[in-house]
Amino acid sequence: RCSVDNRVTRVAWLNRSSILYAGNDKWCLDPRVVLLANTKTQYSIQIQDVDVYDEGPYTCSVQTDNHPKTSRVHLIVQVSPKIIEISSDISINEGGNVSLTCIATGRPDPTITWRHISPKAVGFISEDEYLEITGITREQSGEYECSASNDVAAPVVQRVKVTVNYPPYISDAKSTGVPVGQKGILLCEASAVPSADFQWYKDDKRLAEGQKGLKVENKAFFSRLTFFNVSEQDYGNYTCVASNQLGNTNASMILYEETTTALTPWKG
């Protein structure tokens, strides 16, 4: 907008050195530039669908009886942040190094931050386009969120999944006491990425799936060995072996006989 009064005889709008409008006459070819008002008090133009290339100085030039006057306004074009490049999901062995990249555009230049989506994570772990993790641990696996913000609009966020592979670690393997003729269970819990494969051995003999009186149930993080009707021959030492392509580990446990003591009625 350009305020004028009744002393003004000629008016024009310029963008740098190019004339946009002179009075009611349009001099530029851009259809987005239109004349809004040419009255005794106001001379204003409108730029529709503003682009970053429209940024810069605009001059309102007026001619009076005495001398010409100009007033200048600088148009600043703001652009919402947009993430244009981000690292793909990655799988890496524990101890390796990870480099994540997040590139964003916007005006003004957006601020880039990285954070680990984890209950234990506190605050940002990087305030830069690049996130470097040296000697990554299994606790550092999960999703990493890149946020780009410049206060023009709400921040934009995208996530990258980082999978950390590590060899099996058996976290629970307890010996169990069971009376003869009862149902018995030996449980072997192991964490691993990728998930562990389980095998059971009694002494040095591998137990086959479907063996009479036995059931082996393997899940992602545990294996359960069930004896439906425990006999004397079932008692002994059992070994659980958990393995994946990064390594293996084992744990031993004992299935032992648990005797039940009969209660004698108390006579008072």
PDB file of C-alpha atoms in Angstrom:
ATOM      1  CA  ARG A   1       0.000   0.000   0.000  1.00  0.00           C
ATOM      2  CA  CYS A   2       1.080   3.544  -0.698  1.00  0.00           C
ATOM      3  CA  SER A   3      -0.705   6.491   0.919  1.00  0.00           C
ATOM      4  CA  VAL A   4      -1.214   9.547  -1.305  1.00  0.00           C
ATOM      5  CA  ASP A   5      -3.044  12.875  -1.124  1.00  0.00           C
ATOM      6  CA  ASN A   6      -4.703  15.287  -3.528  1.00  0.00           C
ATOM      7  CA  ARG A   7      -1.399  16.991  -4.415  1.00  0.00           C
ATOM      8  CA  VAL A   8      -0.220  13.823  -6.206  1.00  0.00           C
ATOM      9  CA  THR A   9      -0.497  13.968  -9.991  1.00  0.00           C
ATOM     10  CA  ARG A  10       1.275  10.779 -11.047  1.00  0.00           C
ATOM     11  CA  VAL A  11       1.899   7.438  -9.336  1.00  0.00           C
ATOM     12  CA  ALA A  12       3.857   4.264 -10.121  1.00  0.00           C
ATOM     13  CA  TRP A  13       4.992   1.030  -8.491  1.00  0.00           C
ATOM     14  CA  LEU A  14       8.446  -0.369  -9.275  1.00  0.00           C
ATOM     15  CA  ASN A  15      10.224  -3.608  -8.402  1.00  0.00           C
ATOM     16  CA  ARG A  16      13.891  -2.734  -8.349  1.00  0.00           C
ATOM     17  CA  SER A  17      14.245  -0.947 -11.707  1.00  0.00           C
ATOM     18  CA  SER A  18      11.221  -2.539 -13.402  1.00  0.00           C
ATOM     19  CA  ILE A  19       7.946  -0.630 -13.601  1.00  0.00           C
ATOM     20  CA  LEU A  20       4.992  -2.729 -12.467  1.00  0.00           C
ATOM     21  CA  TYR A  21       2.223  -0.137 -12.753  1.00  0.00           C
ATOM     22  CA  ALA A  22       2.144   3.493 -13.858  1.00  0.00           C
ATOM     23  CA  GLY A  23      -1.162   4.900 -12.796  1.00  0.00           C
ATOM     24  CA  ASN A  24      -3.782   2.443 -14.024  1.00  0.00           C
ATOM     25  CA  ASP A  25      -1.531   1.081 -16.744  1.00  0.00           C
ATOM     26  CA  LYS A  26       0.110  -2.278 -16.167  1.00  0.00           C
ATOM     27  CA  TRP A  27       3.680  -2.433 -17.444  1.00  0.00           C
ATOM     28  CA  CYS A  28       4.678  -5.918 -16.275  1.00  0.00           C
ATOM     29  CA  LEU A  29       3.579  -9.163 -17.876  1.00  0.00           C
ATOM     30  CA  ASP A  30       3.211 -11.091 -14.640  1.00  0.00           C
ATOM     31  CA  PRO A  31      -0.498 -11.999 -14.227  1.00  0.00           C
ATOM     32  CA  ARG A  32      -0.022 -12.381 -10.460  1.00  0.00           C
ATOM     33  CA  VAL A  33       0.518  -8.615 -10.046  1.00  0.00           C
ATOM     34  CA  VAL A  34      -2.780  -6.704  -9.971  1.00  0.00           C
ATOM     35  CA  LEU A  35      -3.834  -3.157  -9.148  1.00  0.00           C
ATOM     36  CA  LEU A  36      -6.010  -3.037  -6.048  1.00  0.00           C
ATOM     37  CA  ALA A  37      -6.660   0.677  -5.598  1.00  0.00           C
ATOM     38  CA  ASN A  38      -5.844   3.988  -7.287  1.00  0.00           C
ATOM     39  CA  THR A  39      -7.739   6.617  -5.317  1.00  0.00           C
ATOM     40  CA  LYS A  40      -7.076  10.049  -3.902  1.00  0.00           C
ATOM     41  CA  THR A  41      -5.774   8.474  -0.696  1.00  0.00           C
ATOM     42  CA  GLN A  42      -4.273   5.110  -1.661  1.00  0.00           C
ATOM     43  CA  TYR A  43      -2.336   3.504  -4.464  1.00  0.00           C
ATOM     44  CA  SER A  44      -1.903  -0.223  -3.830  1.00  0.00           C
ATOM     45  CA  ILE A  45      -0.989  -3.380  -5.702  1.00  0.00           C
ATOM     46  CA  GLN A  46      -1.280  -7.048  -4.857  1.00  0.00           C
ATOM     47  CA  ILE A  47       1.069  -9.928  -5.646  1.00  0.00           C
ATOM     48  CA  GLN A  48      -0.815 -13.199  -5.732  1.00  0.00           C
ATOM     49  CA  ASP A  49       0.722 -16.633  -5.079  1.00  0.00           C
ATOM     50  CA  VAL A  50       3.970 -15.133  -3.772  1.00  0.00           C
ATOM     51  CA  ASP A  51       7.220 -16.925  -4.652  1.00  0.00           C
ATOM     52  CA  VAL A  52      10.690 -16.605  -3.158  1.00  0.00           C
ATOM     53  CA  TYR A  53      11.770 -14.782  -6.332  1.00  0.00           C
ATOM     54  CA  ASP A  54       9.360 -11.965  -5.431  1.00  0.00           C
ATOM     55  CA  GLU A  55      11.497 -11.058  -2.436  1.00  0.00           C
ATOM     56  CA  GLY A  56      13.202  -7.696  -2.582  1.00  0.00           C
ATOM     57  CA  PRO A  57      12.576  -3.925  -2.599  1.00  0.00           C
ATOM     58  CA  TYR A  58       9.388  -2.367  -4.003  1.00  0.00           C
ATOM     59  CA  THR A  59       9.145   1.372  -4.601  1.00  0.00           C
ATOM     60  CA  CYS A  60       6.096   3.599  -4.717  1.00  0.00           C
ATOM     61  CA  SER A  61       6.964   6.687  -6.759  1.00  0.00           C
ATOM     62  CA  VAL A  62       4.651   9.724  -6.714  1.00  0.00           C
ATOM     63  CA  GLN A  63       4.853  13.029  -8.577  1.00  0.00           C
ATOM     64  CA  THR A  64       3.586  16.211  -6.951  1.00  0.00           C
ATOM     65  CA  ASP A  65       3.606  19.821  -8.165  1.00  0.00           C
ATOM     66  CA  ASN A  66       6.785  20.461  -6.283  1.00  0.00           C
ATOM     67  CA  HIS A  67       8.983  17.340  -6.687  1.00  0.00           C
ATOM     68  CA  PRO A  68       8.847  13.525  -6.915  1.00  0.00           C
ATOM     69  CA  LYS A  69       8.729  11.399  -3.788  1.00  0.00           C
ATOM     70  CA  THR A  70       9.461   7.734  -3.249  1.00  0.00           C
ATOM     71  CA  SER A  71       8.729   5.317  -0.435  1.00  0.00           C
ATOM     72  CA  ARG A  72      10.264   1.873  -0.325  1.00  0.00           C
ATOM     73  CA  VAL A  73       9.133  -1.389   1.246  1.00  0.00           C
ATOM     74  CA  HIS A  74      11.110  -4.617   1.378  1.00  0.00           C
ATOM     75  CA  LEU A  75       9.150  -7.838   0.824  1.00  0.00           C
ATOM     76  CA  ILE A  76      10.457 -10.787   2.834  1.00  0.00           C
ATOM     77  CA  VAL A  77       9.146 -14.146   1.652  1.00  0.00           C
ATOM     78  CA  GLN A  78       8.940 -16.902   4.269  1.00  0.00           C
ATOM     79  CA  VAL A  79       8.765 -20.600   3.364  1.00  0.00           C
ATOM     80  CA  SER A  80       7.621 -23.430   5.617  1.00  0.00           C
ATOM     81  CA  PRO A  81      10.294 -26.029   6.425  1.00  0.00           C
ATOM     82  CA  LYS A  82      10.439 -29.146   4.279  1.00  0.00           C
ATOM     83  CA  ILE A  83      12.651 -32.209   4.700  1.00  0.00           C
ATOM     84  CA  ILE A  84      14.017 -33.006   1.246  1.00  0.00           C
ATOM     85  CA  GLU A  85      16.498 -35.742   2.137  1.00  0.00           C
ATOM     86  CA  ILE A  86      16.782 -38.159   5.049  1.00  0.00           C
ATOM     87  CA  SER A  87      18.714 -41.372   5.642  1.00  0.00           C
ATOM     88  CA  SER A  88      17.017 -44.716   5.017  1.00  0.00           C
ATOM     89  CA  ASP A  89      16.365 -47.240   7.782  1.00  0.00           C
ATOM     90  CA  ILE A  90      19.599 -48.993   8.686  1.00  0.00           C
ATOM     91  CA  SER A  91      20.675 -52.291  10.243  1.00  0.00           C
ATOM     92  CA  ILE A  92      24.131 -52.466  11.839  1.00  0.00           C
ATOM     93  CA  ASN A  93      26.093 -54.776  14.118  1.00  0.00           C
ATOM     94  CA  GLU A  94      26.716 -53.651  17.690  1.00  0.00           C
ATOM     95  CA  GLY A  95      29.936 -51.657  17.957  1.00  0.00           C
ATOM     96  CA  GLY A  96      29.658 -50.204  14.462  1.00  0.00           C
ATOM     97  CA  ASN A  97      29.433 -46.522  13.525  1.00  0.00           C
ATOM     98  CA  VAL A  98      26.268 -44.869  12.236  1.00  0.00           C
ATOM     99  CA  SER A  99      25.892 -41.637  10.250  1.00  0.00           C
ATOM    100  CA  LEU A 100      22.406 -40.197   9.752  1.00  0.00           C
ATOM    101  CA  THR A 101      21.616 -37.217   7.513  1.00  0.00           C
ATOM    102  CA  CYS A 102      18.592 -34.914   7.419  1.00  0.00           C
ATOM    103  CA  ILE A 103      18.507 -32.072   4.882  1.00  0.00           C
ATOM    104  CA  ALA A 104      15.716 -29.489   4.938  1.00  0.00           C
ATOM    105  CA  THR A 105      14.804 -26.297   3.099  1.00  0.00           C
ATOM    106  CA  GLY A 106      12.857 -23.219   4.157  1.00  0.00           C
ATOM    107  CA  ARG A 107      13.140 -19.455   4.658  1.00  0.00           C
ATOM    108  CA  PRO A 108      14.612 -18.584   7.005  1.00  0.00           C
ATOM    109  CA  ASP A 109      16.868 -21.641   7.034  1.00  0.00           C
ATOM    110  CA  PRO A 110      15.289 -24.211   9.359  1.00  0.00           C
ATOM    111  CA  THR A 111      16.928 -25.483  12.519  1.00  0.00           C
ATOM    112  CA  ILE A 112      17.580 -29.241  12.388  1.00  0.00           C
ATOM    113  CA  THR A 113      17.481 -31.380  15.536  1.00  0.00           C
ATOM    114  CA  TRP A 114      17.775 -35.137  16.122  1.00  0.00           C
ATOM    115  CA  ARG A 115      16.379 -37.064  19.068  1.00  0.00           C
ATOM    116  CA  HIS A 116      16.210 -40.726  20.022  1.00  0.00           C
ATOM    117  CA  ILE A 117      12.624 -41.941  20.517  1.00  0.00           C
ATOM    118  CA  SER A 118      13.289 -43.847  23.730  1.00  0.00           C
ATOM    119  CA  PRO A 119      11.950 -43.722  27.304  1.00  0.00           C
ATOM    120  CA  LYS A 120      15.539 -43.226  28.520  1.00  0.00           C
ATOM    121  CA  ALA A 121      16.403 -40.479  26.015  1.00  0.00           C
ATOM    122  CA  VAL A 122      16.512 -36.930  27.373  1.00  0.00           C
ATOM    123  CA  GLY A 123      16.409 -33.945  25.007  1.00  0.00           C
ATOM    124  CA  PHE A 124      18.169 -33.590  21.681  1.00  0.00           C
ATOM    125  CA  ILE A 125      21.181 -35.698  20.810  1.00  0.00           C
ATOM    126  CA  SER A 126      22.207 -33.498  17.882  1.00  0.00           C
ATOM    127  CA  GLU A 127      21.382 -29.976  16.741  1.00  0.00           C
ATOM    128  CA  ASP A 128      22.762 -30.408  13.251  1.00  0.00           C
ATOM    129  CA  GLU A 129      21.872 -31.970   9.906  1.00  0.00           C
ATOM    130  CA  TYR A 130      24.177 -34.875  10.726  1.00  0.00           C
ATOM    131  CA  LEU A 131      24.007 -37.385  13.565  1.00  0.00           C
ATOM    132  CA  GLU A 132      27.098 -39.481  14.237  1.00  0.00           C
ATOM    133  CA  ILE A 133      26.990 -42.473  16.592  1.00  0.00           C
ATOM    134  CA  THR A 134      30.323 -44.163  17.290  1.00  0.00           C
ATOM    135  CA  GLY A 135      30.426 -47.711  18.705  1.00  0.00           C
ATOM    136  CA  ILE A 136      26.649 -48.086  18.787  1.00  0.00           C
ATOM    137  CA  THR A 137      25.133 -50.237  21.537  1.00  0.00           C
ATOM    138  CA  ARG A 138      21.940 -52.286  21.607  1.00  0.00           C
ATOM    139  CA  GLU A 139      20.374 -49.660  23.906  1.00  0.00           C
ATOM    140  CA  GLN A 140      20.803 -47.118  21.110  1.00  0.00           C
ATOM    141  CA  SER A 141      18.613 -49.055  18.684  1.00  0.00           C
ATOM    142  CA  GLY A 142      15.161 -47.749  17.785  1.00  0.00           C
ATOM    143  CA  GLU A 143      13.730 -44.754  15.972  1.00  0.00           C
ATOM    144  CA  TYR A 144      15.531 -41.451  15.529  1.00  0.00           C
ATOM    145  CA  GLU A 145      13.418 -38.388  14.759  1.00  0.00           C
ATOM    146  CA  CYS A 146      14.612 -35.464  12.668  1.00  0.00           C
ATOM    147  CA  SER A 147      12.766 -32.183  13.201  1.00  0.00           C
ATOM    148  CA  ALA A 148      13.052 -29.097  10.974  1.00  0.00           C
ATOM    149  CA  SER A 149      11.635 -25.813  12.279  1.00  0.00           C
ATOM    150  CA  ASN A 150      11.826 -22.114  11.407  1.00  0.00           C
ATOM    151  CA  ASP A 151       8.742 -20.642  13.165  1.00  0.00           C
ATOM    152  CA  VAL A 152       6.943 -20.028   9.849  1.00  0.00           C
ATOM    153  CA  ALA A 153       4.818 -23.132  10.339  1.00  0.00           C
ATOM    154  CA  ALA A 154       4.711 -26.159  12.608  1.00  0.00           C
ATOM    155  CA  PRO A 155       7.954 -28.192  12.573  1.00  0.00           C
ATOM    156  CA  VAL A 156       8.109 -31.103  10.146  1.00  0.00           C
ATOM    157  CA  VAL A 157       9.395 -34.424  11.443  1.00  0.00           C
ATOM    158  CA  GLN A 158      10.510 -37.705   9.897  1.00  0.00           C
ATOM    159  CA  ARG A 159      11.938 -40.830  11.500  1.00  0.00           C
ATOM    160  CA  VAL A 160      14.710 -43.289  10.715  1.00  0.00           C
ATOM    161  CA  LYS A 161      14.754 -46.789  12.236  1.00  0.00           C
ATOM    162  CA  VAL A 162      18.137 -48.041  13.423  1.00  0.00           C
ATOM    163  CA  THR A 163      18.331 -51.795  14.115  1.00  0.00           C
ATOM    164  CA  VAL A 164      21.342 -52.907  16.170  1.00  0.00           C
ATOM    165  CA  ASN A 165      22.263 -56.578  15.721  1.00  0.00           C
ATOM    166  CA  TYR A 166      23.906 -58.421  18.597  1.00  0.00           C
ATOM    167  CA  PRO A 167      24.624 -62.038  19.580  1.00  0.00           C
ATOM    168  CA  PRO A 168      22.309 -63.898  21.986  1.00  0.00           C
ATOM    169  CA  TYR A 169      22.398 -63.256  25.685  1.00  0.00           C
ATOM    170  CA  ILE A 170      20.589 -65.729  27.949  1.00  0.00           C
ATOM    171  CA  SER A 171      18.865 -63.759  30.672  1.00  0.00           C
ATOM    172  CA  ASP A 172      17.006 -66.524  32.507  1.00  0.00           C
ATOM    173  CA  ALA A 173      17.555 -70.288  32.816  1.00  0.00           C
ATOM    174  CA  LYS A 174      16.558 -71.877  36.126  1.00  0.00           C
ATOM    175  CA  SER A 175      16.704 -75.455  37.367  1.00  0.00           C
ATOM    176  CA  THR A 176      13.318 -76.944  38.218  1.00  0.00           C
ATOM    177  CA  GLY A 177      12.125 -79.589  40.631  1.00  0.00           C
ATOM    178  CA  VAL A 178       9.175 -81.803  39.583  1.00  0.00           C
ATOM    179  CA  PRO A 179       7.699 -84.957  41.192  1.00  0.00           C
ATOM    180  CA  VAL A 180       7.516 -88.153  39.134  1.00  0.00           C
ATOM    181  CA  GLY A 181       4.377 -88.314  37.016  1.00  0.00           C
ATOM    182  CA  GLN A 182       3.832 -84.557  37.019  1.00  0.00           C
ATOM    183  CA  LYS A 183       4.218 -81.974  34.237  1.00  0.00           C
ATOM    184  CA  GLY A 184       7.586 -80.252  34.153  1.00  0.00           C
ATOM    185  CA  ILE A 185       8.822 -77.144  32.316  1.00  0.00           C
ATOM    186  CA  LEU A 186      12.317 -75.828  31.663  1.00  0.00           C
ATOM    187  CA  LEU A 187      12.453 -72.232  30.351  1.00  0.00           C
ATOM    188  CA  CYS A 188      15.298 -70.538  28.509  1.00  0.00           C
ATOM    189  CA  GLU A 189      15.007 -66.771  27.854  1.00  0.00           C
ATOM    190  CA  ALA A 190      17.409 -65.005  25.506  1.00  0.00           C
ATOM    191  CA  SER A 191      17.566 -61.575  23.899  1.00  0.00           C
ATOM    192  CA  ALA A 192      19.178 -61.265  20.467  1.00  0.00           C
ATOM    193  CA  VAL A 193      18.858 -59.373  17.171  1.00  0.00           C
ATOM    194  CA  PRO A 194      18.096 -61.078  14.881  1.00  0.00           C
ATOM    195  CA  SER A 195      16.036 -63.374  17.131  1.00  0.00           C
ATOM    196  CA  ALA A 196      17.861 -66.425  18.414  1.00  0.00           C
ATOM    197  CA  ASP A 197      17.383 -70.004  17.265  1.00  0.00           C
ATOM    198  CA  PHE A 198      17.121 -72.431  20.204  1.00  0.00           C
ATOM    199  CA  GLN A 199      18.322 -76.004  20.625  1.00  0.00           C
ATOM    200  CA  TRP A 200      18.031 -78.269  23.640  1.00  0.00           C
ATOM    201  CA  TYR A 201      20.456 -80.985  24.738  1.00  0.00           C
ATOM    202  CA  LYS A 202      20.332 -83.554  27.510  1.00  0.00           C
ATOM    203  CA  ASP A 203      23.921 -84.238  28.433  1.00  0.00           C
ATOM    204  CA  ASP A 204      25.413 -84.361  24.891  1.00  0.00           C
ATOM    205  CA  LYS A 205      22.337 -85.597  23.070  1.00  0.00           C
ATOM    206  CA  ARG A 206      20.185 -83.161  21.154  1.00  0.00           C
ATOM    207  CA  LEU A 207      16.473 -83.342  21.845  1.00  0.00           C
ATOM    208  CA  ALA A 208      14.419 -83.670  18.684  1.00  0.00           C
ATOM    209  CA  GLU A 209      11.170 -81.792  18.111  1.00  0.00           C
ATOM    210  CA  GLY A 210       8.197 -84.091  18.606  1.00  0.00           C
ATOM    211  CA  GLN A 211      10.090 -86.564  20.759  1.00  0.00           C
ATOM    212  CA  LYS A 212       7.674 -88.714  22.752  1.00  0.00           C
ATOM    213  CA  GLY A 213       6.535 -87.110  25.955  1.00  0.00           C
ATOM    214  CA  LEU A 214       8.317 -83.814  25.129  1.00  0.00           C
ATOM    215  CA  LYS A 215       7.347 -80.567  23.506  1.00  0.00           C
ATOM    216  CA  VAL A 216       9.752 -77.803  22.437  1.00  0.00           C
ATOM    217  CA  GLU A 217       8.123 -74.406  21.949  1.00  0.00           C
ATOM    218  CA  ASN A 218      10.320 -71.703  20.426  1.00  0.00           C
ATOM    219  CA  LYS A 219       9.359 -68.015  20.371  1.00  0.00           C
ATOM    220  CA  ALA A 220      11.299 -64.863  19.504  1.00  0.00           C
ATOM    221  CA  PHE A 221      12.795 -64.412  22.972  1.00  0.00           C
ATOM    222  CA  PHE A 222      12.389 -67.729  24.759  1.00  0.00           C
ATOM    223  CA  SER A 223      12.209 -71.493  24.375  1.00  0.00           C
ATOM    224  CA  ARG A 224      10.097 -73.743  26.560  1.00  0.00           C
ATOM    225  CA  LEU A 225      10.820 -77.448  27.069  1.00  0.00           C
ATOM    226  CA  THR A 226       7.766 -79.272  28.435  1.00  0.00           C
ATOM    227  CA  PHE A 227       7.672 -82.786  29.944  1.00  0.00           C
ATOM    228  CA  PHE A 228       4.091 -84.033  30.030  1.00  0.00           C
ATOM    229  CA  ASN A 229       4.690 -86.952  32.416  1.00  0.00           C
ATOM    230  CA  VAL A 230       8.049 -86.774  34.155  1.00  0.00           C
ATOM    231  CA  SER A 231       9.822 -90.109  34.649  1.00  0.00           C
ATOM    232  CA  GLU A 232      13.031 -91.032  36.454  1.00  0.00           C
ATOM    233  CA  GLN A 233      14.849 -91.065  33.094  1.00  0.00           C
ATOM    234  CA  ASP A 234      13.947 -87.416  32.493  1.00  0.00           C
ATOM    235  CA  TYR A 235      15.898 -86.131  35.463  1.00  0.00           C
ATOM    236  CA  GLY A 236      19.326 -84.755  34.715  1.00  0.00           C
ATOM    237  CA  ASN A 237      21.292 -81.924  33.176  1.00  0.00           C
ATOM    238  CA  TYR A 238      19.858 -79.966  30.221  1.00  0.00           C
ATOM    239  CA  THR A 239      21.579 -77.356  28.084  1.00  0.00           C
ATOM    240  CA  CYS A 240      19.856 -74.592  26.137  1.00  0.00           C
ATOM    241  CA  VAL A 241      21.835 -73.211  23.167  1.00  0.00           C
ATOM    242  CA  ALA A 242      20.772 -69.862  21.666  1.00  0.00           C
ATOM    243  CA  SER A 243      22.392 -68.769  18.405  1.00  0.00           C
ATOM    244  CA  ASN A 244      22.133 -66.295  15.532  1.00  0.00           C
ATOM    245  CA  GLN A 245      24.555 -65.301  12.768  1.00  0.00           C
ATOM    246  CA  LEU A 246      26.573 -63.174  15.192  1.00  0.00           C
ATOM    247  CA  GLY A 247      27.297 -65.896  17.710  1.00  0.00           C
ATOM    248  CA  ASN A 248      25.888 -68.335  20.230  1.00  0.00           C
ATOM    249  CA  THR A 249      25.688 -68.910  23.955  1.00  0.00           C
ATOM    250  CA  ASN A 250      24.396 -71.641  26.226  1.00  0.00           C
ATOM    251  CA  ALA A 251      23.135 -72.222  29.720  1.00  0.00           C
ATOM    252  CA  SER A 252      22.727 -75.399  31.744  1.00  0.00           C
ATOM    253  CA  MET A 253      19.907 -76.265  34.116  1.00  0.00           C
ATOM    254  CA  ILE A 254      18.801 -79.337  36.007  1.00  0.00           C
ATOM    255  CA  LEU A 255      15.467 -81.095  36.051  1.00  0.00           C
ATOM    256  CA  TYR A 256      15.497 -82.764  39.455  1.00  0.00           C
ATOM    257  CA  GLU A 257      13.078 -84.834  41.488  1.00  0.00           C
ATOM    258  CA  GLU A 258      11.033 -82.930  43.974  1.00  0.00           C
ATOM    259  CA  THR A 259       9.611 -85.110  46.701  1.00  0.00           C
ATOM    260  CA  THR A 260       6.304 -84.269  48.289  1.00  0.00           C
ATOM    261  CA  THR A 261       6.070 -84.775  52.018  1.00  0.00           C
ATOM    262  CA  ALA A 262       2.762 -86.143  53.232  1.00  0.00           C
ATOM    263  CA  LEU A 263       1.228 -84.156  56.044  1.00  0.00           C
ATOM    264  CA  THR A 264       0.338 -86.125  59.179  1.00  0.00           C
ATOM    265  CA  PRO A 265      -2.939 -84.980  60.737  1.00  0.00           C
ATOM    266  CA  TRP A 266      -2.335 -83.276  64.027  1.00  0.00           C
ATOM    267  CA  LYS A 267      -3.933 -84.944  66.974  1.00  0.00           C
ATOM    268  CA  GLY A 268      -4.772 -82.676  69.806  1.00  0.00           C
TER     269      GLY A 268
END
